[in-house]
PDB file of C-alpha atoms and ligand atoms in Angstrom:
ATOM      1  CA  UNK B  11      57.502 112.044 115.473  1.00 93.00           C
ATOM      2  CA  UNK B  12      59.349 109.101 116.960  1.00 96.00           C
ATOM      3  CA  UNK B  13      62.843 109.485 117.484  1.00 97.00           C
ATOM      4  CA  UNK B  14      63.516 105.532 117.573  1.00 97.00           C
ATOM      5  CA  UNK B  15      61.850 104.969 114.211  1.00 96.00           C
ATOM      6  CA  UNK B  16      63.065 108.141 113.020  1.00 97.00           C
ATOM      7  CA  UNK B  17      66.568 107.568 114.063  1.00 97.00           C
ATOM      8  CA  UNK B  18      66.641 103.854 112.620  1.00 97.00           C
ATOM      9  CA  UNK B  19      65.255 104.918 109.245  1.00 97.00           C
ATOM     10  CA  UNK B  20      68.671 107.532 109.314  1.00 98.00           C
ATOM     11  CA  UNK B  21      70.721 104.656 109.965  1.00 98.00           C
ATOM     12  CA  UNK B  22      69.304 102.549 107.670  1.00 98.00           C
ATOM     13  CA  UNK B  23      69.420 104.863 105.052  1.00 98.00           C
ATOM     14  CA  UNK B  24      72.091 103.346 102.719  1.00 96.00           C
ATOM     15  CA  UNK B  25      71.447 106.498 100.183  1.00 97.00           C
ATOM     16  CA  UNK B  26      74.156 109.428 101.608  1.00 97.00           C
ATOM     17  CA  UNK B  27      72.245 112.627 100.792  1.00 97.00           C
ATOM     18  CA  UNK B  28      69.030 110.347 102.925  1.00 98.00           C
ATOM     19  CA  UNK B  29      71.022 109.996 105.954  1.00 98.00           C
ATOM     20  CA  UNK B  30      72.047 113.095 106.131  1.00 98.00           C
ATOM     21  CA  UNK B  31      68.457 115.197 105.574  1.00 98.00           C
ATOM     22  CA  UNK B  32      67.312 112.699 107.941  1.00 98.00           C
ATOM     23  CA  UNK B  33      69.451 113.587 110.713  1.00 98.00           C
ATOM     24  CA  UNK B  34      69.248 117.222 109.954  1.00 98.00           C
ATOM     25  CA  UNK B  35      65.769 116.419 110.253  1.00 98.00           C
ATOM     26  CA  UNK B  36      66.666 114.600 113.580  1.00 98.00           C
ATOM     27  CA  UNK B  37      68.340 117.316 115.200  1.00 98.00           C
ATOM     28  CA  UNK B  38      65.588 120.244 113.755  1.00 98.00           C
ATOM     29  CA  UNK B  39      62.271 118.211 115.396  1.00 98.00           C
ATOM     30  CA  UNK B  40      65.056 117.561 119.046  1.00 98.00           C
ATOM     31  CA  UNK B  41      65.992 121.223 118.984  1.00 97.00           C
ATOM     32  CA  UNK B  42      62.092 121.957 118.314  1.00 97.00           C
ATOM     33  CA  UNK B  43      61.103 119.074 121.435  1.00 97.00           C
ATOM     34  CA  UNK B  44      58.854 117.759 118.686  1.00 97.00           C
ATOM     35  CA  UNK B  45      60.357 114.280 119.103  1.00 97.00           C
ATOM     36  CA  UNK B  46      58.613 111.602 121.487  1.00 96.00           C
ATOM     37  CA  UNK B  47      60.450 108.741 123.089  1.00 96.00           C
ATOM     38  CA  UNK B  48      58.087 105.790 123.042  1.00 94.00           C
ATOM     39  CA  UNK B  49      60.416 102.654 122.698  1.00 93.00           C
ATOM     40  CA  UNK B  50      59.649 100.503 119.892  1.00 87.00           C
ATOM     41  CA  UNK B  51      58.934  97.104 120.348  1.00 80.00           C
ATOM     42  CA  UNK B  52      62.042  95.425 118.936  1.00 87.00           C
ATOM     43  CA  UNK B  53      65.424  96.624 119.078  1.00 92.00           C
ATOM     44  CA  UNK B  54      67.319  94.990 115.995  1.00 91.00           C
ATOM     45  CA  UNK B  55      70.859  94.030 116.358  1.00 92.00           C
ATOM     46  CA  UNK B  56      72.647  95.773 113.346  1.00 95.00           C
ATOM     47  CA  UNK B  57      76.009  94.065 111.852  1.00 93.00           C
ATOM     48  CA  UNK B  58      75.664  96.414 108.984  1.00 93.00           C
ATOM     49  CA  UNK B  59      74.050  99.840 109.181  1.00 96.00           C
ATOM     50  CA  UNK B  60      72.517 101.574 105.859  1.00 96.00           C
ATOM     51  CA  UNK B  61      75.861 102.624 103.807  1.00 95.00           C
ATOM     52  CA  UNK B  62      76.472 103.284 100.014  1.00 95.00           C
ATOM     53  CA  UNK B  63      77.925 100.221  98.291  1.00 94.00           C
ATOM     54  CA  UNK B  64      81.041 102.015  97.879  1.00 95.00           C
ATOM     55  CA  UNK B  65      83.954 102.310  99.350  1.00 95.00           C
ATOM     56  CA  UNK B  66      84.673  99.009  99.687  1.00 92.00           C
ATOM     57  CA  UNK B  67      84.923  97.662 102.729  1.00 90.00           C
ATOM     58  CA  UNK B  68      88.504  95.775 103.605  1.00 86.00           C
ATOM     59  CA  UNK B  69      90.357  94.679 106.203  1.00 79.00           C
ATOM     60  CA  UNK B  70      92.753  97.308 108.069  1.00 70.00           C
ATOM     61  CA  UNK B  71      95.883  95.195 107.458  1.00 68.00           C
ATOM     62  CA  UNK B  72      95.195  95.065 103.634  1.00 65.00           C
ATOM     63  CA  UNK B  73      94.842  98.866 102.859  1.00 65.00           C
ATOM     64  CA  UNK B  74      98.153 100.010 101.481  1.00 66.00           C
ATOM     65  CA  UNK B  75     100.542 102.245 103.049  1.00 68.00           C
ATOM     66  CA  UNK B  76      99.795 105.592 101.992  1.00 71.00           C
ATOM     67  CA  UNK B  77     102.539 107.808 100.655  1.00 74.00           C
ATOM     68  CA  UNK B  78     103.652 111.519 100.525  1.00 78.00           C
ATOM     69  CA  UNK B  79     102.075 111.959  96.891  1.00 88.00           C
ATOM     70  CA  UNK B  80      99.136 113.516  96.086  1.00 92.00           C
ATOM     71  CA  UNK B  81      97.048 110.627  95.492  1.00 94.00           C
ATOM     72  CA  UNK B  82      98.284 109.677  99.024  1.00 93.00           C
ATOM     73  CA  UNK B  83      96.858 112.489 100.415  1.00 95.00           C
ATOM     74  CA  UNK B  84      93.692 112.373  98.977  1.00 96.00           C
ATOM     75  CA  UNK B  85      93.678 108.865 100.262  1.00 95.00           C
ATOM     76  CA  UNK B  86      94.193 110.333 103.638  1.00 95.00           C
ATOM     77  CA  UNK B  87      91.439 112.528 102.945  1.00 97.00           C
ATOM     78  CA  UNK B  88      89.110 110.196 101.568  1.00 97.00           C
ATOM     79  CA  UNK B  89      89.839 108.417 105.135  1.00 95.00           C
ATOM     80  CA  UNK B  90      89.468 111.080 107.385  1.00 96.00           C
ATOM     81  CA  UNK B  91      85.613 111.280 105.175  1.00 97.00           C
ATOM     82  CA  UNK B  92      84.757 107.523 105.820  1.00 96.00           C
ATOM     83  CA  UNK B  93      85.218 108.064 109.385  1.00 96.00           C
ATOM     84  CA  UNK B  94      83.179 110.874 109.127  1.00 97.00           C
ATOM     85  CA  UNK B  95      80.452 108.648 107.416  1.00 97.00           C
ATOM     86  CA  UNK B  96      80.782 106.227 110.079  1.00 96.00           C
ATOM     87  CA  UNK B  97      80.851 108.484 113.055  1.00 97.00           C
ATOM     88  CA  UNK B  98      77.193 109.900 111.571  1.00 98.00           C
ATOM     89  CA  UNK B  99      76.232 105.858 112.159  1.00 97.00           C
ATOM     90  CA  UNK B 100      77.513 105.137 115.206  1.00 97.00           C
ATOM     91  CA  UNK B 101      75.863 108.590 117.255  1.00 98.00           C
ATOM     92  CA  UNK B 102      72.250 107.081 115.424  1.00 98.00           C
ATOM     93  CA  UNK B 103      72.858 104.044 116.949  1.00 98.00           C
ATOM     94  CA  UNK B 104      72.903 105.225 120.334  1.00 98.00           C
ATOM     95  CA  UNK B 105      69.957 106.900 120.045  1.00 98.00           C
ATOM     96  CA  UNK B 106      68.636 103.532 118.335  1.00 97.00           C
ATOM     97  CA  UNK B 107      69.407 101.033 120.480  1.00 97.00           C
ATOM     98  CA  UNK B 108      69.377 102.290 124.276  1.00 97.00           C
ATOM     99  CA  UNK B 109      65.700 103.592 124.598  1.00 96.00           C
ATOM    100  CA  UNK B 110      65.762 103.362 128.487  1.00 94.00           C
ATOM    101  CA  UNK B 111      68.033 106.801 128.768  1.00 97.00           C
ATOM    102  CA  UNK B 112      67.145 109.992 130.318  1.00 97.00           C
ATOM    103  CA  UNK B 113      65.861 112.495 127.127  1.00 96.00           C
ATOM    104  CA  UNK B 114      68.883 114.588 127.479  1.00 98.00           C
ATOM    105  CA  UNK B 115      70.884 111.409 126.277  1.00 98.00           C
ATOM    106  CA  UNK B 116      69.020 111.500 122.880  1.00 98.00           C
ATOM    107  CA  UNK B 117      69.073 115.459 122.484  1.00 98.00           C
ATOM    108  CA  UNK B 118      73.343 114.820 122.790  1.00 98.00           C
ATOM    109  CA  UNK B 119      73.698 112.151 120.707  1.00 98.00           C
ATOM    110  CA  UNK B 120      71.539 113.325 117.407  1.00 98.00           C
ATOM    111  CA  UNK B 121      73.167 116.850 117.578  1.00 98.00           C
ATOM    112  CA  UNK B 122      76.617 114.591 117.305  1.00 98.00           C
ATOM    113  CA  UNK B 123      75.013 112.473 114.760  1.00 98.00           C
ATOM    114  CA  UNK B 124      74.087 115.928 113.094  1.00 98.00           C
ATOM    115  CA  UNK B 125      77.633 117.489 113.349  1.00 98.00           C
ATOM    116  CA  UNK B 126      79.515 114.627 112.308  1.00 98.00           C
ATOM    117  CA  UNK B 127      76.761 115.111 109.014  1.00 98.00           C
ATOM    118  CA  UNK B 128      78.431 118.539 108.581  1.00 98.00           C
ATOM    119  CA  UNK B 129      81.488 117.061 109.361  1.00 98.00           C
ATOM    120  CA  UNK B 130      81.435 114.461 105.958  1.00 98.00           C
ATOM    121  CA  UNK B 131      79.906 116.608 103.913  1.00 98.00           C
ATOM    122  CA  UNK B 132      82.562 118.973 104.514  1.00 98.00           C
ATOM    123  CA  UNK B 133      85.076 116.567 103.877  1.00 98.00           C
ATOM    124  CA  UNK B 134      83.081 115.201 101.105  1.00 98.00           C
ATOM    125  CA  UNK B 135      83.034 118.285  99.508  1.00 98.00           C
ATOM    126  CA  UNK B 136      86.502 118.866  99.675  1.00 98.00           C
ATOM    127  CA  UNK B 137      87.237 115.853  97.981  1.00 98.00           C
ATOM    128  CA  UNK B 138      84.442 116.716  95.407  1.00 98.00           C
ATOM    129  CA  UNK B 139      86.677 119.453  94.700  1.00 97.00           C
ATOM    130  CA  UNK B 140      89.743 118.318  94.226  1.00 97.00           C
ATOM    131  CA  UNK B 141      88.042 115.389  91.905  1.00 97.00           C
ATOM    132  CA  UNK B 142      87.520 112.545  93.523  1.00 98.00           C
ATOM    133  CA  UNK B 143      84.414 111.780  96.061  1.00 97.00           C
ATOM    134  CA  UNK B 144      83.461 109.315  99.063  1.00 98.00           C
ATOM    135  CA  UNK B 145      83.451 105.959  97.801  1.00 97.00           C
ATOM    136  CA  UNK B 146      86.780 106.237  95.159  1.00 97.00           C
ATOM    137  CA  UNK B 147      89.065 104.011  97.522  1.00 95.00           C
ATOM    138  CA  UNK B 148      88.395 100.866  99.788  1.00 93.00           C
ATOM    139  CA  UNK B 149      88.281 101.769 103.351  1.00 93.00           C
ATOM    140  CA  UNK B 150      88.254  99.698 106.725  1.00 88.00           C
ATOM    141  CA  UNK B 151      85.129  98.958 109.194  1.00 84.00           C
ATOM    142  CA  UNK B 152      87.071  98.736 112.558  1.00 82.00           C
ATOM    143  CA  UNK B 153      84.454 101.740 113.777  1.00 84.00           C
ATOM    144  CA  UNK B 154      81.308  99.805 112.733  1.00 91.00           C
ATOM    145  CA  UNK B 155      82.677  96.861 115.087  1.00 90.00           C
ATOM    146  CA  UNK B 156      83.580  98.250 117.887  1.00 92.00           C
ATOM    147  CA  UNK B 157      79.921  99.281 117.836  1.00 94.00           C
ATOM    148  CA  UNK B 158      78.448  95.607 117.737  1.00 95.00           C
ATOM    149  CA  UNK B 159      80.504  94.568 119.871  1.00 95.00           C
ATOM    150  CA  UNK B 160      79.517  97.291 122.587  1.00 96.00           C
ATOM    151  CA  UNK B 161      75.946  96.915 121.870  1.00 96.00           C
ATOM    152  CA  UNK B 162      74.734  94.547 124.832  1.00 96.00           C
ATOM    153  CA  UNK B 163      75.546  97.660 127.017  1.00 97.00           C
ATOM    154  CA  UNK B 164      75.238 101.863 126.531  1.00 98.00           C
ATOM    155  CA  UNK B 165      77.981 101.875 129.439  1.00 98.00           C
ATOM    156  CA  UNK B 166      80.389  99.568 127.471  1.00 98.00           C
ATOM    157  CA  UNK B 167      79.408 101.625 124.665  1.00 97.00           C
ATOM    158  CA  UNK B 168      80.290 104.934 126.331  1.00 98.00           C
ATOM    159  CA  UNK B 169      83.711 103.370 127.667  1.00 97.00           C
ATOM    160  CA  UNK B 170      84.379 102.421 124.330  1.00 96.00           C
ATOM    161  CA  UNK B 171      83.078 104.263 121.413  1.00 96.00           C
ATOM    162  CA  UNK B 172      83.402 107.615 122.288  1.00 96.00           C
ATOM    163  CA  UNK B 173      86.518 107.343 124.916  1.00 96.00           C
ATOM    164  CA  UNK B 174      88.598 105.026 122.934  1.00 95.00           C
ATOM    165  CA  UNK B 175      87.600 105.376 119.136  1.00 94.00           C
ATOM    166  CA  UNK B 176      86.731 109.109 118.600  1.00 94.00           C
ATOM    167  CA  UNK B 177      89.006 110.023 121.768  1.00 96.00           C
ATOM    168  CA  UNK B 178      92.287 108.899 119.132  1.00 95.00           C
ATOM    169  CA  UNK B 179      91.260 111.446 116.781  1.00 95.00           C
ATOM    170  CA  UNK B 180      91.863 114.042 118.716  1.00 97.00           C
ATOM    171  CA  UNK B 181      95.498 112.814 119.354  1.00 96.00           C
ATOM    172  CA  UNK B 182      96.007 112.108 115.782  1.00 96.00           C
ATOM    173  CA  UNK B 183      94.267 115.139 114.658  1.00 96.00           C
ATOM    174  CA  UNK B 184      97.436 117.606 115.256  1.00 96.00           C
ATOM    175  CA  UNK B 185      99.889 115.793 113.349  1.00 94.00           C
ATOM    176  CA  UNK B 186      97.946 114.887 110.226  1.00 95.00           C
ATOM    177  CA  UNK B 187      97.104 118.719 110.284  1.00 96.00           C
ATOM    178  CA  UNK B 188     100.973 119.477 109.932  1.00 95.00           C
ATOM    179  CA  UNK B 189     101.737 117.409 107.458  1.00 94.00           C
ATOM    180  CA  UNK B 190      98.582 118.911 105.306  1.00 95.00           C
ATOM    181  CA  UNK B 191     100.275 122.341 106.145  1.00 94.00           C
ATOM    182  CA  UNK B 192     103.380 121.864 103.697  1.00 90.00           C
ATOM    183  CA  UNK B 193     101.177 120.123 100.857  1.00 93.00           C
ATOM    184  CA  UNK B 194      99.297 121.347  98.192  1.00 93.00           C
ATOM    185  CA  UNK B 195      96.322 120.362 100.366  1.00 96.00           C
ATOM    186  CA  UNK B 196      96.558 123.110 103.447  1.00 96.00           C
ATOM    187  CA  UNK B 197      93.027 123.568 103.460  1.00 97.00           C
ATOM    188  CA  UNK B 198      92.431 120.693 105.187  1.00 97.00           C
ATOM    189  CA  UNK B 199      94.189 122.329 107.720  1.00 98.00           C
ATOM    190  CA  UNK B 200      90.929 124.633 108.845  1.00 97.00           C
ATOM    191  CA  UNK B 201      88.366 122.223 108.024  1.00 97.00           C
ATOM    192  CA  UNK B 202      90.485 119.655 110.648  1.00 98.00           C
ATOM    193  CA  UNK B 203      89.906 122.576 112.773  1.00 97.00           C
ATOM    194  CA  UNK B 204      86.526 122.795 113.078  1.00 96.00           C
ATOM    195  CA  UNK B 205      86.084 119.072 113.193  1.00 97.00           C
ATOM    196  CA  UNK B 206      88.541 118.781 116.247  1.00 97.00           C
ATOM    197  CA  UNK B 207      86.428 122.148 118.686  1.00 96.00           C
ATOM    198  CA  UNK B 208      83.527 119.548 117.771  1.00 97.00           C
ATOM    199  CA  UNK B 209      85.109 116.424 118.789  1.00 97.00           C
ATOM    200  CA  UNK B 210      86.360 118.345 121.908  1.00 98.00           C
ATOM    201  CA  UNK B 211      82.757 118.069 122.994  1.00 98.00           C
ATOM    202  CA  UNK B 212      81.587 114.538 121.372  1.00 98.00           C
ATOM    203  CA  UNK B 213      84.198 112.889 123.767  1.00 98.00           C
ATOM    204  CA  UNK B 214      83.440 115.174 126.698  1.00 98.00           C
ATOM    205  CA  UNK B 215      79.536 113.910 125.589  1.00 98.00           C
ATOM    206  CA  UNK B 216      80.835 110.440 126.307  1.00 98.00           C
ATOM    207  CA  UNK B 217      82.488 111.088 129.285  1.00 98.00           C
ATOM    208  CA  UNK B 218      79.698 112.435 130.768  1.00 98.00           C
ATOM    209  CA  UNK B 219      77.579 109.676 129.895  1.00 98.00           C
ATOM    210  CA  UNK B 220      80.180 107.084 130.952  1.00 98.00           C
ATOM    211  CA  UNK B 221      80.281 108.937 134.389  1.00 97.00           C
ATOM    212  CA  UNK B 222      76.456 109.113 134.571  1.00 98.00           C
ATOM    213  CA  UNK B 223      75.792 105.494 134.081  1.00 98.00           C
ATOM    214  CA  UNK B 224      79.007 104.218 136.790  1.00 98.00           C
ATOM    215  CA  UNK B 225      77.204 106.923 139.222  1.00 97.00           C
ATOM    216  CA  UNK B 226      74.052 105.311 138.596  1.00 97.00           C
ATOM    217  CA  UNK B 227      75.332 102.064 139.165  1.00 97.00           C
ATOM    218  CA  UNK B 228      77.470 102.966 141.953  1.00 98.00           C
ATOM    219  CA  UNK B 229      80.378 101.636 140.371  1.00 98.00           C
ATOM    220  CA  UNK B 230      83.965 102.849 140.379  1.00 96.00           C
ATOM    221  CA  UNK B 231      84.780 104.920 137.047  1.00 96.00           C
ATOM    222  CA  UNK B 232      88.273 104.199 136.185  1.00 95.00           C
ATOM    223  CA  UNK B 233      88.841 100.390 137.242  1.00 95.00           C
ATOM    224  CA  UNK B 234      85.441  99.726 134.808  1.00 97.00           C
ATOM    225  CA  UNK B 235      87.076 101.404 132.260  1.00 96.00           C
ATOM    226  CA  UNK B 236      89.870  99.275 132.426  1.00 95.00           C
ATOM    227  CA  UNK B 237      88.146  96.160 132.104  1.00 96.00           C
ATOM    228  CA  UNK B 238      86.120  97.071 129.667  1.00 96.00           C
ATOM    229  CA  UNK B 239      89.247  98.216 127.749  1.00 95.00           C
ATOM    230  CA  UNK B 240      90.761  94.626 128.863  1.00 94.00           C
ATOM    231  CA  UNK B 241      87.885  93.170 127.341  1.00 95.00           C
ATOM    232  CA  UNK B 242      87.093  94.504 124.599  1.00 95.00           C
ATOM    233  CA  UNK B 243      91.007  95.768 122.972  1.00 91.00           C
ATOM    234  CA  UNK B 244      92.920  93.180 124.933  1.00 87.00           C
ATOM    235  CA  UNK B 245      95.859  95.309 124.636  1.00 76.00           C
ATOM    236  CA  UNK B 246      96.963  98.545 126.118  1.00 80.00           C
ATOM    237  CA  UNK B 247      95.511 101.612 124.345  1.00 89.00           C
ATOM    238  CA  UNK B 248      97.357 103.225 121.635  1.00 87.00           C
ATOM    239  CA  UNK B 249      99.424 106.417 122.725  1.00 89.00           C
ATOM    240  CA  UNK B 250     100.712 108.666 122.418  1.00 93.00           C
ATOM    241  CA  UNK B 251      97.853 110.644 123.814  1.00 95.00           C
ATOM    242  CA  UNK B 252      96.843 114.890 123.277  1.00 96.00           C
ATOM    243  CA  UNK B 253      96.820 115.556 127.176  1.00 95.00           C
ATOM    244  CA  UNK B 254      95.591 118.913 126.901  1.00 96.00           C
ATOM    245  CA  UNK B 255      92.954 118.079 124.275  1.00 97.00           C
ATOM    246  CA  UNK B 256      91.741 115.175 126.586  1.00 97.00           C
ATOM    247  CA  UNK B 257      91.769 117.615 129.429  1.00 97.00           C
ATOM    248  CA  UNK B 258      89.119 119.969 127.166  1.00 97.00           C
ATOM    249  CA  UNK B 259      87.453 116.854 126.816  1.00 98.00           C
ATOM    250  CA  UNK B 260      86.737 116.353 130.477  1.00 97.00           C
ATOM    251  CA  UNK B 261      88.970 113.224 131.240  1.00 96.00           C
ATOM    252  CA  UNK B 262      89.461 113.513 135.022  1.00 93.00           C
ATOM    253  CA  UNK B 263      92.833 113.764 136.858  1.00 92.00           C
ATOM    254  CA  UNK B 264      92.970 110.167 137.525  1.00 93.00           C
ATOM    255  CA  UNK B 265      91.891 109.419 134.242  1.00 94.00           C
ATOM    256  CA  UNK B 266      94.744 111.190 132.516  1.00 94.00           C
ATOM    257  CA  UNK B 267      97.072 109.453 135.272  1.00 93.00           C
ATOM    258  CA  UNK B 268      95.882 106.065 133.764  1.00 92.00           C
ATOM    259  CA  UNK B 269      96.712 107.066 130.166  1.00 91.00           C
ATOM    260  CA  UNK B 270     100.216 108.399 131.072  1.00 87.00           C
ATOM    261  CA  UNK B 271     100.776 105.120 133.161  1.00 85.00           C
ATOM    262  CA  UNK B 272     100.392 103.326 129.627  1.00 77.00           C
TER     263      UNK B 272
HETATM  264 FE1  FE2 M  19      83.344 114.104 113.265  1.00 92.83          FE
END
C-alpha cells in the first residue's frame, strides 16, 4: 500500500469515523512495514483538508468568552476536541506533503496522526456523554493555517507546527486541568493526562526533526528558529511557558534560555 495516497485519502476524508479507520489503518500497515514510499506525482497544496461540515469554522476574535458555567465548560471541552480533530490533520499532512524524508519520518508522524485519533475520540466521547458531540459549537482554524503557511518547507514546518502550536498545549494543559478539578467535569482531568505523556513525545518528535533537517543543512538551530518565528508570528511567542514539560520534550539548554529571554 502507498502511504502518500493512503495518507491523502485520511486527510481528505471529510467523514470522522473515515479518517480515523484510515489512520488506524495507517499506523497498523507502518507498524506491519507493509507501507511503500513511492512519491506520487503531484503534491496538492491543501487550504482545506477533509473535515465534517460542522463546527463551524470562525474567526478566533469572534468566539465568545467562555464562562465558569457548565455550558462553558463543555465549550472548553468541545475545544480541546477540535484541536484534537485538527492535530489528526496536520500529522497526515506531513506525511502527505514532504515525500523526500528518511522512512523513519513517516513511521513518527502517522503513529502521531494515530494518537491524536485516540486522542478526539476520547474527547469526543466524553462529550458524547455528557450530551453534546464534535460539531455543537463554532470553533477557530488558526491550526489549519499555520499549516499552509509552513507548507513550502518540512523545516519551517517542524519550527512551527509542532514547536510553536502543539508545544502551547503543553503549557496550557496544567491549568485548564485545575480548573476541571473543582467542576462537575473532573474527568477531564485524567483524560488531559494521557493526552499531555503523548504530547510530551509529539513535540520531542518535532524537535528531533527540526534538529535533523538544520544538521542536514548545516545550519544553526536556534537563530533559524527565530526567524522563522519572526516570520511567520511576527511577534514574540506567547508565555508563559511549562519549563519542565518542554525539558521532557527535548528543548535544549539554549533553547529554553531563548524562551525565558521572552
Ligand atoms: Fe493530541
Amino acid at each position: 500500500m502507498n502511504a502518500f495516497k493512503l495518507t491523502h485519502r485520511a486527510l481528505m476524508s471529510n467523514v470522522i469515523d473515515d479518517k480515523i479507520k484510515l489512520t488506524q489503518q495507517l499506523q497498523l500497515l507502518s507498524i506491519n512495514q507493509k507501507l511503500s514510499y513511492e512519491a506520487t506525482q503531484k503534491i496538492q497544496k491543501i487550504p482545506n483538508p477533509g473535515r465534517p461540515k460542522k463546527p463551524e469554522l470562525v474567526r478566533f476574535q469572534s468566539l465568545p468568552q467562555r464562562d465558569k458555567s457548565d455550558l462553558g465548560f463543555i465549550k472548553t471541552i468541545h475545544a480541546i476536541c477540535h484541536i484534537e480533530f485538527n492535530a489528526i490533520n496536520l500529522a497526515l499532512d506531513a506525511v502527505y506533503r514532504f515525500q523526500d524524508m528518511p522512512k523513519q519520518f513517516y513511521q513518527d508522524w502517522i503513529k502521531v496522526a494515530f494518537e491524536e485519533s485516540q486522542h478526539f475520540t476520547l474527547i469526543n466521547n466524553y462529550l458524547i456523554e455528557q450530551g453534546y458531540q464534535y460539531g455543537d459549537f463554532k470553533a477557530h482554524n488558526g491550526l489549519w493555517k499555520m499549516t499552509v503557511d509552513t507548507d513550502y518547507d518540512v523545516l519551517a514546518r517542524m519550527a512551527l507546527v509542532p514547536r510553536v502550536l502543539e508545544a502551547r498545549g503543553l503549557d496550557v494543559t496544567p491549568k485548564i486541568q485545575k480548573r476541571f478539578m473543582s467542576s462537575k467535569f473532573s474527568a477531564m482531568v485524567d483524560i488531559l493526562d494521557i493526552i499531555f505523556f503523548d504530547e510530551i513525545n509529539h513535540v520531542k518528535t518535532g524537535n528531533t526533526w527540526f534538529h535533523y533537517f538544520c544538521k542536514q543543512r548545516n545550519i544553526e538551530p536556534l537563530s533559524t528558529f527565530d526567524k522563522l518565528v519572526k516570520k511567520h508570528i511576527g511577534s514574540k511567542l506567547r508565555g508563559p511557558f511549562n519549563i519542565e514539560a518542554r525539558k521532557l520534550a527535548n528543548f535544549s539548554k539554549q533553547e529554553l534560555e531563548y524562551l525565558e529571554r521572552i
